Amino acid sequence: MLVEIDRLFSADELDALRQQLLAQPWVDGKATAGIQSAQAKRNRQLDEDDPVARQLGGLVLQRLSDNPLFMSAALPKRIYPPLFNRYGAGEGFGFHVDNAIRGIKGVRERVRTDLSATLFLADPDTYDGGELVIRDTFGERAVKLPAGHLVLYPGSSLHRVEPVTRGERLAAFFWIESLVREDSQRSLLLDMDVAIQRLTAQGADAGSLLELTGVYHNLLRRWGDT
Ligand code: NI
């Protein structure tokens, strides 16, 4: 399942975000890569301990917790604090699969990476290349979204970032452990939730809505783990 979350930040907010991020010291992206993916990775990242990265990562998570589509699609249990990366001309990241379990630096908590998320922070017309190419059961999809939009995709997928040929791609990325581990089950729950919300907005029969809502929660009870 691939889900797009639109407009998490306004144009003014994005300007301020970019300014703050670009003023920080950037390090080689291989620092957080596994052995296999380090060979394919050419980009730069902000250090996980960078105070600005931590603060802005917290802001991203705040926005997401207020976003009904994100909450319904991801059903988050734990979220890895957002990291930030940039790809200049000639940089890219070949096909790889993300580590299944990631320890959060400085705490004992670990996150199973059921979902991966990329928040695009640069306007698409300011750089060429840099598409996020995701290969999964639905085939191969190239994703390049407007600044402030986020894509959620299965953590189990092979994916790559096309080399940037002009300008610079700036993004936040992170992982989510979901209450529902299986992508197909999460996808059914999202479809059902969206349909229930639509029927509610249309003023559908209250008794039927109550039954459907009950089915949703009973499926979540069956498939979810806390
Ligand atoms: Ni990756």
Short mmCIF file of C-alpha atoms and ligand atoms in Angstrom, two decimals:
data_model
loop_
_atom_site.label_atom_id
_atom_site.label_comp_id
_atom_site.label_asym_id
_atom_site.label_seq_id
_atom_site.Cartn_x
_atom_site.Cartn_y
_atom_site.Cartn_z
CA MET A 1 0.00 0.00 0.00
CA LEU A 2 1.26 3.42 -0.98
CA VAL A 3 -0.42 6.42 0.67
CA GLU A 4 0.18 10.09 0.00
CA ILE A 5 -0.37 12.62 2.80
CA ASP A 6 -0.76 16.13 1.37
CA ARG A 7 0.32 19.54 2.64
CA LEU A 8 1.72 18.92 6.10
CA PHE A 9 3.42 22.34 5.97
CA SER A 10 2.64 25.69 4.35
CA ALA A 11 5.00 27.36 1.84
CA ASP A 12 6.20 29.83 4.51
CA GLU A 13 6.83 27.05 7.00
CA LEU A 14 8.78 25.12 4.39
CA ASP A 15 10.98 28.16 3.65
CA ALA A 16 11.82 28.45 7.36
CA LEU A 17 12.39 24.69 7.69
CA ARG A 18 14.78 24.61 4.74
CA GLN A 19 16.74 27.60 6.01
CA GLN A 20 17.20 26.05 9.44
CA LEU A 21 18.12 22.64 8.06
CA LEU A 22 20.63 23.84 5.50
CA ALA A 23 22.48 25.90 8.13
CA GLN A 24 23.34 22.72 10.09
CA PRO A 25 26.49 20.59 9.66
CA TRP A 26 25.81 17.67 7.26
CA VAL A 27 27.60 14.30 7.39
CA ASP A 28 28.02 11.33 5.01
CA GLY A 29 24.74 9.36 4.81
CA LYS A 30 26.62 6.07 5.16
CA ALA A 31 26.66 6.76 8.93
CA THR A 32 23.17 5.24 9.41
CA ALA A 33 23.28 2.65 6.59
CA GLY A 34 23.63 -1.12 7.00
CA ILE A 35 26.60 -2.87 5.39
CA GLN A 36 24.71 -3.76 2.21
CA SER A 37 23.02 -0.40 1.69
CA ALA A 38 26.16 1.63 2.49
CA GLN A 39 27.57 0.49 -0.85
CA ALA A 40 24.60 1.93 -2.73
CA LYS A 41 24.22 5.15 -0.74
CA ARG A 42 25.57 8.52 -1.83
CA ASN A 43 24.01 11.43 0.05
CA ARG A 44 24.38 13.56 3.16
CA GLN A 45 22.41 13.54 6.39
CA LEU A 46 22.04 15.55 9.56
CA ASP A 47 23.45 13.78 12.58
CA GLU A 48 20.78 12.04 14.68
CA ASP A 49 21.87 14.12 17.68
CA ASP A 50 21.67 17.44 15.85
CA PRO A 51 19.39 19.61 18.05
CA VAL A 52 17.73 21.32 15.07
CA ALA A 53 17.06 17.94 13.42
CA ARG A 54 15.51 16.69 16.67
CA GLN A 55 13.36 19.77 17.05
CA LEU A 56 12.13 19.77 13.45
CA GLY A 57 11.63 16.00 13.55
CA GLY A 58 9.38 16.53 16.56
CA LEU A 59 7.42 19.13 14.61
CA VAL A 60 6.92 16.65 11.74
CA LEU A 61 5.60 14.02 14.17
CA GLN A 62 3.29 16.58 15.77
CA ARG A 63 1.77 17.41 12.39
CA LEU A 64 1.32 13.74 11.60
CA SER A 65 -0.41 12.98 14.89
CA ASP A 66 -2.97 15.66 13.95
CA ASN A 67 -3.49 14.11 10.50
CA PRO A 68 -6.45 11.68 10.34
CA LEU A 69 -5.31 10.00 7.10
CA PHE A 70 -1.84 9.32 8.49
CA MET A 71 -3.21 7.94 11.76
CA SER A 72 -5.68 5.70 9.93
CA ALA A 73 -3.20 4.48 7.29
CA ALA A 74 -0.24 3.87 9.61
CA LEU A 75 -1.98 2.95 12.90
CA PRO A 76 1.31 3.91 14.55
CA LYS A 77 2.62 2.15 17.63
CA ARG A 78 6.17 3.53 17.64
CA ILE A 79 7.85 6.01 15.33
CA TYR A 80 11.56 6.31 14.70
CA PRO A 81 12.52 10.01 15.12
CA PRO A 82 12.72 11.62 11.65
CA LEU A 83 16.12 11.96 9.96
CA PHE A 84 16.93 14.48 7.25
CA ASN A 85 18.86 13.94 4.05
CA ARG A 86 19.93 15.81 0.95
CA TYR A 87 21.05 14.67 -2.47
CA GLY A 88 23.01 17.06 -4.68
CA ALA A 89 23.94 16.57 -8.33
CA GLY A 90 25.45 13.11 -8.88
CA GLU A 91 24.13 11.72 -5.59
CA GLY A 92 21.56 8.91 -5.29
CA PHE A 93 20.77 5.69 -3.46
CA GLY A 94 20.58 2.37 -5.34
CA PHE A 95 18.02 -0.38 -4.68
CA HIS A 96 18.08 -1.55 -1.07
CA VAL A 97 15.77 -2.80 1.65
CA ASP A 98 15.66 -0.93 4.96
CA ASN A 99 16.80 -2.69 8.15
CA ALA A 100 13.83 -4.55 9.68
CA ILE A 101 14.52 -3.43 13.25
CA ARG A 102 16.14 -0.14 14.21
CA GLY A 103 17.32 0.84 17.67
CA ILE A 104 16.64 4.45 18.58
CA LYS A 105 19.90 6.12 19.54
CA GLY A 106 20.27 6.90 23.24
CA VAL A 107 17.22 4.92 24.39
CA ARG A 108 16.57 1.18 24.70
CA GLU A 109 13.52 1.28 22.45
CA ARG A 110 13.54 -0.51 19.09
CA VAL A 111 11.25 0.03 16.14
CA ARG A 112 10.15 -2.66 13.68
CA THR A 113 10.04 -0.86 10.34
CA ASP A 114 6.58 -1.87 9.07
CA LEU A 115 6.22 1.38 7.14
CA SER A 116 8.72 3.78 5.65
CA ALA A 117 7.92 7.46 5.17
CA THR A 118 9.51 10.20 3.10
CA LEU A 119 8.51 13.84 3.53
CA PHE A 120 9.57 15.89 0.50
CA LEU A 121 10.96 19.29 1.49
CA ALA A 122 12.26 20.75 -1.81
CA ASP A 123 9.97 21.97 -4.59
CA PRO A 124 10.11 19.43 -7.47
CA ASP A 125 10.93 22.12 -10.04
CA THR A 126 14.13 23.05 -8.15
CA TYR A 127 15.80 19.70 -8.93
CA ASP A 128 15.89 17.01 -11.62
CA GLY A 129 15.98 13.31 -10.77
CA GLY A 130 15.62 12.31 -7.13
CA GLU A 131 12.46 10.22 -7.64
CA LEU A 132 11.80 7.66 -4.93
CA VAL A 133 11.29 4.40 -6.85
CA ILE A 134 9.41 1.77 -4.85
CA ARG A 135 9.15 -1.85 -6.01
CA ASP A 136 6.57 -4.03 -4.36
CA THR A 137 3.61 -6.30 -5.11
CA PHE A 138 2.00 -3.42 -7.02
CA GLY A 139 5.01 -3.17 -9.38
CA GLU A 140 7.40 -0.24 -9.58
CA ARG A 141 6.27 3.30 -8.82
CA ALA A 142 8.32 6.51 -9.09
CA VAL A 143 7.29 9.11 -6.51
CA LYS A 144 8.27 12.77 -6.54
CA LEU A 145 5.89 14.93 -4.55
CA PRO A 146 5.44 18.66 -3.96
CA ALA A 147 7.27 20.09 -0.95
CA GLY A 148 5.36 19.41 2.26
CA HIS A 149 3.80 16.16 0.99
CA LEU A 150 4.65 12.76 2.45
CA VAL A 151 4.56 9.24 1.04
CA LEU A 152 4.00 6.15 3.21
CA TYR A 153 5.11 2.82 1.76
CA PRO A 154 5.74 -0.73 2.99
CA GLY A 155 9.00 -1.06 4.89
CA SER A 156 9.39 -4.46 3.25
CA SER A 157 9.75 -2.98 -0.25
CA LEU A 158 12.88 -2.61 -2.32
CA HIS A 159 13.38 1.05 -3.11
CA ARG A 160 15.92 3.50 -4.47
CA VAL A 161 16.44 7.22 -4.99
CA GLU A 162 17.22 8.15 -8.60
CA PRO A 163 20.41 10.17 -9.00
CA VAL A 164 19.88 13.92 -8.85
CA THR A 165 21.14 15.63 -12.02
CA ARG A 166 20.38 19.27 -11.14
CA GLY A 167 19.67 21.18 -7.93
CA GLU A 168 19.15 19.46 -4.60
CA ARG A 169 16.61 17.08 -3.11
CA LEU A 170 15.92 17.71 0.59
CA ALA A 171 13.73 15.34 2.59
CA ALA A 172 12.86 13.91 5.99
CA PHE A 173 12.57 10.13 6.33
CA PHE A 174 11.62 7.78 9.11
CA TRP A 175 9.98 4.46 9.96
CA ILE A 176 6.84 3.41 11.74
CA GLU A 177 6.03 0.29 13.70
CA SER A 178 2.31 -0.25 13.26
CA LEU A 179 -0.27 -1.78 15.58
CA VAL A 180 -1.01 -3.97 12.54
CA ARG A 181 2.11 -5.64 11.16
CA GLU A 182 0.69 -6.88 7.83
CA ASP A 183 0.43 -4.36 5.02
CA SER A 184 -2.60 -6.12 3.44
CA GLN A 185 -4.56 -6.01 6.71
CA ARG A 186 -3.66 -2.37 7.28
CA SER A 187 -4.82 -1.63 3.76
CA LEU A 188 -8.25 -3.26 4.35
CA LEU A 189 -8.68 -1.33 7.60
CA LEU A 190 -7.85 1.95 5.85
CA ASP A 191 -10.34 1.28 3.04
CA MET A 192 -13.01 0.47 5.60
CA ASP A 193 -12.27 3.51 7.74
CA VAL A 194 -12.35 5.85 4.72
CA ALA A 195 -15.70 4.38 3.59
CA ILE A 196 -17.18 4.71 7.10
CA GLN A 197 -16.05 8.35 7.31
CA ARG A 198 -17.58 9.05 3.89
CA LEU A 199 -20.89 7.42 4.83
CA THR A 200 -20.92 9.38 8.10
CA ALA A 201 -20.39 12.66 6.21
CA GLN A 202 -23.26 11.68 3.87
CA GLY A 203 -25.58 11.12 6.84
CA ALA A 204 -26.02 7.37 6.19
CA ASP A 205 -28.23 5.15 8.35
CA ALA A 206 -26.94 5.28 11.93
CA GLY A 207 -27.62 1.62 12.75
CA SER A 208 -25.65 0.37 9.75
CA LEU A 209 -22.79 2.76 10.53
CA LEU A 210 -22.69 1.43 14.07
CA GLU A 211 -22.41 -2.15 12.78
CA LEU A 212 -19.67 -1.26 10.30
CA THR A 213 -17.75 0.63 12.99
CA GLY A 214 -18.06 -2.43 15.19
CA VAL A 215 -16.63 -4.63 12.44
CA TYR A 216 -13.71 -2.19 12.00
CA HIS A 217 -12.83 -2.31 15.68
CA ASN A 218 -13.25 -6.07 15.92
CA LEU A 219 -10.88 -6.56 12.96
CA LEU A 220 -8.42 -4.18 14.61
CA ARG A 221 -8.76 -6.16 17.84
CA ARG A 222 -8.04 -9.38 15.93
CA TRP A 223 -5.10 -8.09 13.90
CA GLY A 224 -3.60 -5.45 16.17
CA ASP A 225 -0.98 -5.94 18.85
CA THR A 226 -0.10 -3.29 21.39
NI NI B 1 15.72 3.11 2.36
#
